[in-house]
Coordinates of C-alpha atoms in Angstrom, one line a residue:
X1342 CA 162.5 166.0 176.9
X1343 CA 162.2 169.6 175.9
X1344 CA 159.4 168.9 173.5
X1345 CA 157.5 167.0 176.1
X1346 CA 157.8 169.9 178.6
X1347 CA 156.7 172.3 175.9
X1348 CA 153.7 170.1 175.1
X1349 CA 152.8 169.9 178.8
X1350 CA 153.1 173.7 179.2
X1351 CA 150.9 174.3 176.1
X1352 CA 148.3 171.8 177.5
X1353 CA 148.4 173.6 180.9
X1354 CA 147.8 177.0 179.2
X1355 CA 144.9 175.7 177.2
X1356 CA 143.3 174.2 180.3
X1357 CA 143.8 177.5 182.2
X1358 CA 142.2 179.4 179.2
X1359 CA 139.2 177.1 179.2
X1360 CA 138.8 177.4 183.0
X1361 CA 138.8 181.2 182.9
X1362 CA 136.5 181.4 179.9
X1363 CA 134.0 179.0 181.5
X1364 CA 134.0 181.0 184.7
X1365 CA 133.4 184.2 182.7
X1366 CA 130.5 182.6 180.9
X1367 CA 128.9 181.3 184.1
X1368 CA 129.3 184.7 185.7
X1369 CA 126.8 186.0 183.1
X1370 CA 124.3 183.3 184.0
X1371 CA 124.7 183.7 187.7
X1372 CA 124.6 187.5 187.5
X1373 CA 121.3 187.2 185.6
X1374 CA 119.8 184.9 188.2
X1375 CA 120.9 187.1 191.1
X1376 CA 119.4 190.2 189.3
X1377 CA 116.1 188.4 188.9
X1378 CA 116.0 187.6 192.6
X1379 CA 116.9 191.1 193.6
X1380 CA 114.3 192.7 191.3
X1381 CA 111.7 190.3 192.8
X1382 CA 112.7 191.4 196.3
X1383 CA 112.3 195.1 195.3
X1384 CA 109.0 194.4 193.5
X1385 CA 107.6 192.6 196.6
X1386 CA 108.7 195.3 199.1
X1387 CA 108.9 198.6 197.1
X1388 CA 112.1 199.3 199.1
X1389 CA 114.4 201.9 197.6
X1390 CA 117.3 200.3 199.4
X1391 CA 116.5 196.9 197.7
X1392 CA 116.1 198.8 194.4
X1393 CA 119.6 200.1 194.8
X1394 CA 120.9 196.6 195.5
X1395 CA 119.1 195.4 192.4
X1396 CA 120.5 198.2 190.3
X1397 CA 124.0 197.2 191.2
X1398 CA 123.2 193.7 190.0
X1399 CA 122.3 195.1 186.6
X1400 CA 125.8 196.5 186.5
X1401 CA 127.1 193.0 187.4
X1402 CA 125.3 191.5 184.4
X1403 CA 126.7 194.1 182.0
X1404 CA 130.2 193.8 183.5
X1405 CA 130.1 190.0 183.2
X1406 CA 129.3 190.2 179.5
X1407 CA 132.2 192.7 179.1
X1408 CA 134.6 190.5 181.1
X1409 CA 133.6 187.5 179.0
X1410 CA 134.3 189.4 175.8
X1411 CA 137.6 190.8 177.1
X1412 CA 138.8 187.4 178.2
X1413 CA 138.1 185.9 174.8
X1414 CA 140.2 188.8 173.2
X1415 CA 143.0 188.6 175.7
X1416 CA 143.6 184.9 175.0
X1417 CA 144.1 185.5 171.3
X1418 CA 147.7 184.8 170.2
X1419 CA 150.0 187.6 169.1
X1420 CA 149.6 188.7 165.5
X1421 CA 151.1 191.2 163.0
X1422 CA 149.1 194.1 164.4
X1423 CA 149.5 193.1 168.1
X1424 CA 153.0 191.5 168.3
X1425 CA 153.0 191.6 172.1
X1426 CA 149.6 189.9 172.4
X1427 CA 146.2 191.0 173.5
X1428 CA 146.7 190.7 177.3
X1429 CA 145.6 194.3 178.1
X1430 CA 142.1 193.7 176.8
X1431 CA 140.9 192.6 180.2
X1432 CA 141.8 196.0 181.8
X1433 CA 139.4 197.7 179.4
X1434 CA 136.5 195.6 180.7
X1435 CA 137.6 196.5 184.3
X1436 CA 137.5 200.2 183.4
X1437 CA 134.1 199.8 181.9
X1438 CA 132.9 198.1 185.0
X1439 CA 134.1 200.9 187.1
X1440 CA 132.3 203.5 185.0
X1441 CA 129.1 201.4 185.2
X1442 CA 129.4 201.2 189.0
X1443 CA 129.6 205.0 189.2
X1444 CA 126.6 205.4 186.9
X1445 CA 124.6 203.0 189.1
X1446 CA 125.4 205.0 192.1
X1447 CA 124.1 208.2 190.4
X1448 CA 120.9 206.4 189.5
X1449 CA 120.4 205.2 193.0
X1450 CA 120.8 208.7 194.4
X1451 CA 118.2 209.9 191.9
X1452 CA 115.8 207.2 193.2
X1453 CA 116.5 208.2 196.8
X1454 CA 115.5 211.8 196.0
X1455 CA 112.2 210.6 194.6
X1456 CA 111.6 208.3 197.6
X1457 CA 112.2 211.2 200.0
X1458 CA 109.6 213.3 198.1
X1459 CA 107.0 210.5 198.2
X1460 CA 107.7 208.2 201.1
X1461 CA 105.8 204.9 201.3
X1462 CA 105.7 202.0 203.8
X1463 CA 107.4 198.7 202.9
X1464 CA 105.2 195.9 201.6
X1465 CA 105.8 192.3 202.6
X1466 CA 109.3 193.1 204.0
X1467 CA 110.1 189.7 205.4
X1468 CA 109.3 187.9 202.1
X1469 CA 111.3 190.4 200.1
X1470 CA 114.3 190.1 202.5
X1471 CA 114.3 186.3 202.3
X1472 CA 114.5 186.5 198.5
X1473 CA 117.3 189.0 198.7
X1474 CA 119.1 186.9 201.2
X1475 CA 119.2 183.9 198.8
X1476 CA 120.7 186.2 196.1
X1477 CA 123.3 187.4 198.6
X1478 CA 124.4 183.9 199.5
X1479 CA 124.8 183.0 195.8
X1480 CA 126.8 186.2 195.2
X1481 CA 129.1 185.5 198.1
X1482 CA 130.1 182.1 196.9
X1483 CA 130.5 183.2 193.3
X1484 CA 132.5 186.3 194.1
X1485 CA 134.9 184.3 196.3
X1486 CA 135.3 181.8 193.4
X1487 CA 136.1 184.5 190.8
X1488 CA 138.7 186.3 193.0
X1489 CA 140.5 183.0 193.9
X1490 CA 140.6 181.8 190.3
X1491 CA 141.3 185.2 188.8
X1492 CA 144.4 185.7 191.0
X1493 CA 145.6 182.2 190.3
X1494 CA 145.2 182.6 186.6
X1495 CA 146.3 186.3 186.6
X1496 CA 143.0 187.4 185.1
X1497 CA 142.3 191.1 185.9
X1498 CA 138.7 190.9 184.5
X1499 CA 137.8 188.0 186.8
X1500 CA 139.3 189.7 189.8
X1501 CA 137.6 193.0 189.1
X1502 CA 134.3 191.1 188.6
X1503 CA 134.8 189.2 191.8
X1504 CA 135.7 192.3 193.8
X1505 CA 132.6 194.0 192.6
X1506 CA 130.4 191.1 193.5
X1507 CA 132.0 191.0 197.0
X1508 CA 131.2 194.7 197.4
X1509 CA 127.7 193.8 196.3
X1510 CA 127.5 191.2 199.1
X1511 CA 128.7 193.6 201.7
X1512 CA 126.1 196.1 200.5
X1513 CA 123.4 193.5 200.6
X1514 CA 124.3 192.5 204.1
X1515 CA 124.2 196.1 205.3
X1516 CA 120.8 196.6 203.5
X1517 CA 119.4 193.5 205.0
X1518 CA 120.4 194.4 208.6
X1519 CA 119.2 198.0 208.1
X1520 CA 115.8 197.0 206.7
X1521 CA 115.3 194.5 209.5
X1522 CA 115.8 197.4 211.9
X1523 CA 113.5 199.7 209.9
X1524 CA 110.7 197.1 210.0
X1525 CA 111.1 196.5 213.7
X1526 CA 111.2 200.2 214.6
X1527 CA 108.8 201.5 211.9
X1528 CA 111.3 204.2 210.9
X1529 CA 110.7 204.7 207.2
X1530 CA 113.6 207.1 206.8
X1531 CA 116.0 204.2 207.3
X1532 CA 115.2 202.8 203.8
X1533 CA 116.3 205.8 201.7
X1534 CA 119.2 206.5 204.1
X1535 CA 120.5 203.0 203.5
X1536 CA 120.2 203.6 199.7
X1537 CA 122.4 206.6 200.1
X1538 CA 125.1 204.6 201.9
X1539 CA 124.9 202.0 199.2
X1540 CA 125.4 204.6 196.5
X1541 CA 128.4 206.1 198.3
X1542 CA 129.9 202.7 198.9
X1543 CA 129.7 201.7 195.2
X1544 CA 131.0 205.1 194.1
X1545 CA 134.2 204.4 196.1
X1546 CA 134.4 200.9 194.7
X1547 CA 134.0 202.2 191.1
X1548 CA 136.7 204.7 191.7
X1549 CA 139.0 202.0 193.0
X1550 CA 138.3 199.7 190.0
X1551 CA 138.9 202.5 187.5
X1552 CA 142.1 203.6 189.3
X1553 CA 143.6 200.1 189.6
X1554 CA 142.9 199.3 185.9
X1555 CA 144.3 202.6 184.6
X1556 CA 147.4 202.0 186.7
X1557 CA 147.8 198.6 185.0
X1558 CA 147.3 200.1 181.6
X1559 CA 150.2 202.3 182.3
X1560 CA 152.6 199.3 182.4
X1561 CA 152.8 198.9 186.1
X1562 CA 155.9 197.0 187.3
X1563 CA 155.7 193.8 189.4
X1564 CA 155.7 194.3 193.2
X1565 CA 158.9 194.4 195.3
X1566 CA 158.7 190.8 196.4
X1567 CA 158.3 189.5 192.8
X1568 CA 161.0 191.8 191.6
X1569 CA 163.5 190.4 194.1
X1570 CA 162.4 186.8 193.2
X1571 CA 163.2 187.6 189.5
X1572 CA 166.6 189.0 190.5
X1573 CA 167.4 185.8 192.5
X1574 CA 166.4 183.5 189.6
X1575 CA 168.6 185.5 187.2
X1576 CA 171.5 185.5 189.6
X1577 CA 171.3 181.8 190.1
X1578 CA 171.4 181.1 186.4
X1579 CA 173.9 183.7 185.2
X1580 CA 177.0 181.5 185.4
X1581 CA 179.5 182.7 182.7
X1582 CA 178.2 186.3 182.7
X1583 CA 179.8 189.3 184.4
X1584 CA 176.9 191.6 185.3
X1585 CA 173.2 192.3 185.0
X1586 CA 171.8 195.8 184.9
X1587 CA 168.7 197.9 183.8
X1588 CA 166.3 195.2 184.9
X1589 CA 162.7 196.3 184.0
X1590 CA 159.4 194.6 184.4
X1591 CA 155.8 195.2 183.5
X1592 CA 152.5 193.4 183.9
X1593 CA 149.9 193.0 181.1
X1594 CA 147.0 190.8 182.2
X1595 CA 148.4 187.3 182.7
X1596 CA 151.7 188.1 181.1
X1597 CA 154.8 189.4 182.8
X1598 CA 157.4 191.1 180.6
X1599 CA 161.0 191.2 181.8
X1600 CA 163.9 192.8 180.1
X1601 CA 167.5 193.5 181.2
X1602 CA 171.1 193.9 180.0
X1603 CA 173.5 191.0 180.4
X1604 CA 177.2 191.8 180.4
X1605 CA 179.6 189.1 179.2
X1606 CA 183.3 189.0 178.3
X1607 CA 183.9 190.7 175.0
X1608 CA 185.7 187.6 173.7
X1609 CA 182.8 185.3 174.4
X1610 CA 181.2 183.8 171.3
X1611 CA 177.6 184.6 170.4
X1612 CA 176.8 180.9 170.8
X1613 CA 178.1 180.8 174.4
X1614 CA 176.3 184.0 175.4
X1615 CA 173.1 182.6 173.9
X1616 CA 173.4 179.5 176.1
X1617 CA 173.4 181.7 179.2
X1618 CA 170.4 183.6 177.9
X1619 CA 168.5 180.4 177.3
X1620 CA 169.3 179.1 180.7
X1621 CA 168.1 182.3 182.4
X1622 CA 164.9 182.4 180.2
X1623 CA 164.1 178.7 180.9
X1624 CA 164.5 179.3 184.7
X1625 CA 162.3 182.4 184.6
X1626 CA 159.6 180.4 182.7
X1627 CA 159.6 177.8 185.4
X1628 CA 159.1 180.5 188.1
X1629 CA 156.6 182.6 186.0
X1630 CA 154.9 180.5 183.4
X1631 CA 153.4 183.5 181.5
X1632 CA 156.7 185.4 181.3
X1633 CA 158.1 187.1 178.2
X1634 CA 161.9 187.7 178.5
X1635 CA 164.1 190.1 176.5
X1636 CA 167.8 190.0 177.1
X1637 CA 170.3 192.5 175.6
X1638 CA 173.8 191.1 175.6
X1639 CA 176.6 193.6 176.1
X1640 CA 180.5 193.4 176.2
X1641 CA 182.4 194.0 179.4
X1642 CA 183.2 197.7 178.6
X1643 CA 179.4 198.4 179.1
X1644 CA 179.6 197.2 182.7
X1645 CA 178.3 199.7 185.3
X1646 CA 180.0 198.2 188.3
X1647 CA 183.7 198.2 189.1
X1648 CA 185.8 195.4 187.6
X1649 CA 186.4 192.4 189.9
X1650 CA 183.0 192.6 191.5
X1651 CA 181.8 189.0 191.9
X1652 CA 178.5 187.0 192.1
X1653 CA 177.1 188.4 188.8
X1654 CA 175.9 191.6 190.5
X1655 CA 173.1 193.9 189.5
X1656 CA 173.8 197.5 188.7

């Protein structure tokens, strides 16, 4: 029975790995298509705002390639040099994406400065906006798909890529509406002004992506709700133990690492305490499939709570 469950778990992990890898690959293809459409829209109109939108899509292509590489690395099994696995590789691609976003914003501001010095009317604006609109619809669908799958499979690279694409969609919608107003009113200043807003928006997004990824690289703990769920699972499967203390958690990509001290009667055999540990670990794996559990067994003189306390309390 246990072997069958292990086989099913391994098959599920392999399927999840293929799903994430396939999405990462198709992100490169779709990012390239969207980039082509946005460059075409800029070429048709000469709009600096559409240029800024296309420039952000160049970042999408590079970031998609980086995410694809990071996902391949993160799925590698643990080895002698990396005994805890390669899960954090995805955070590096997210940091790179944030840096590229900031660079794109600076390039946009440079183009805005040039546009203000040599203003020019938009050419074939409606045709260019239509092409850009098609690219925006594609981006909206794909960004939503990446975020949903990335959260389900605990892939920081996919989530970061999806969030950037969604930001790109919001930017594109704002640019579209603004340029429609510029064409109808004839106010040429609207075009570079929109580009400035795009640059500021993606600067903020880049800072957010970098900050979130750096926080995760610093071994961020699970959130409060997940922490309490872990406590409940341990408490429900601690029969035979006296106390649990020093519960610590950290997240690394798809993996969640949990460690704690388990206090048992000093006269309990190693075999009996091991049975309790196995029961807790199996229950945690059901709740969190990607969990890695480390349990330090201690005798009752290491307890932190007063003797006689019941219900396998946490110190």
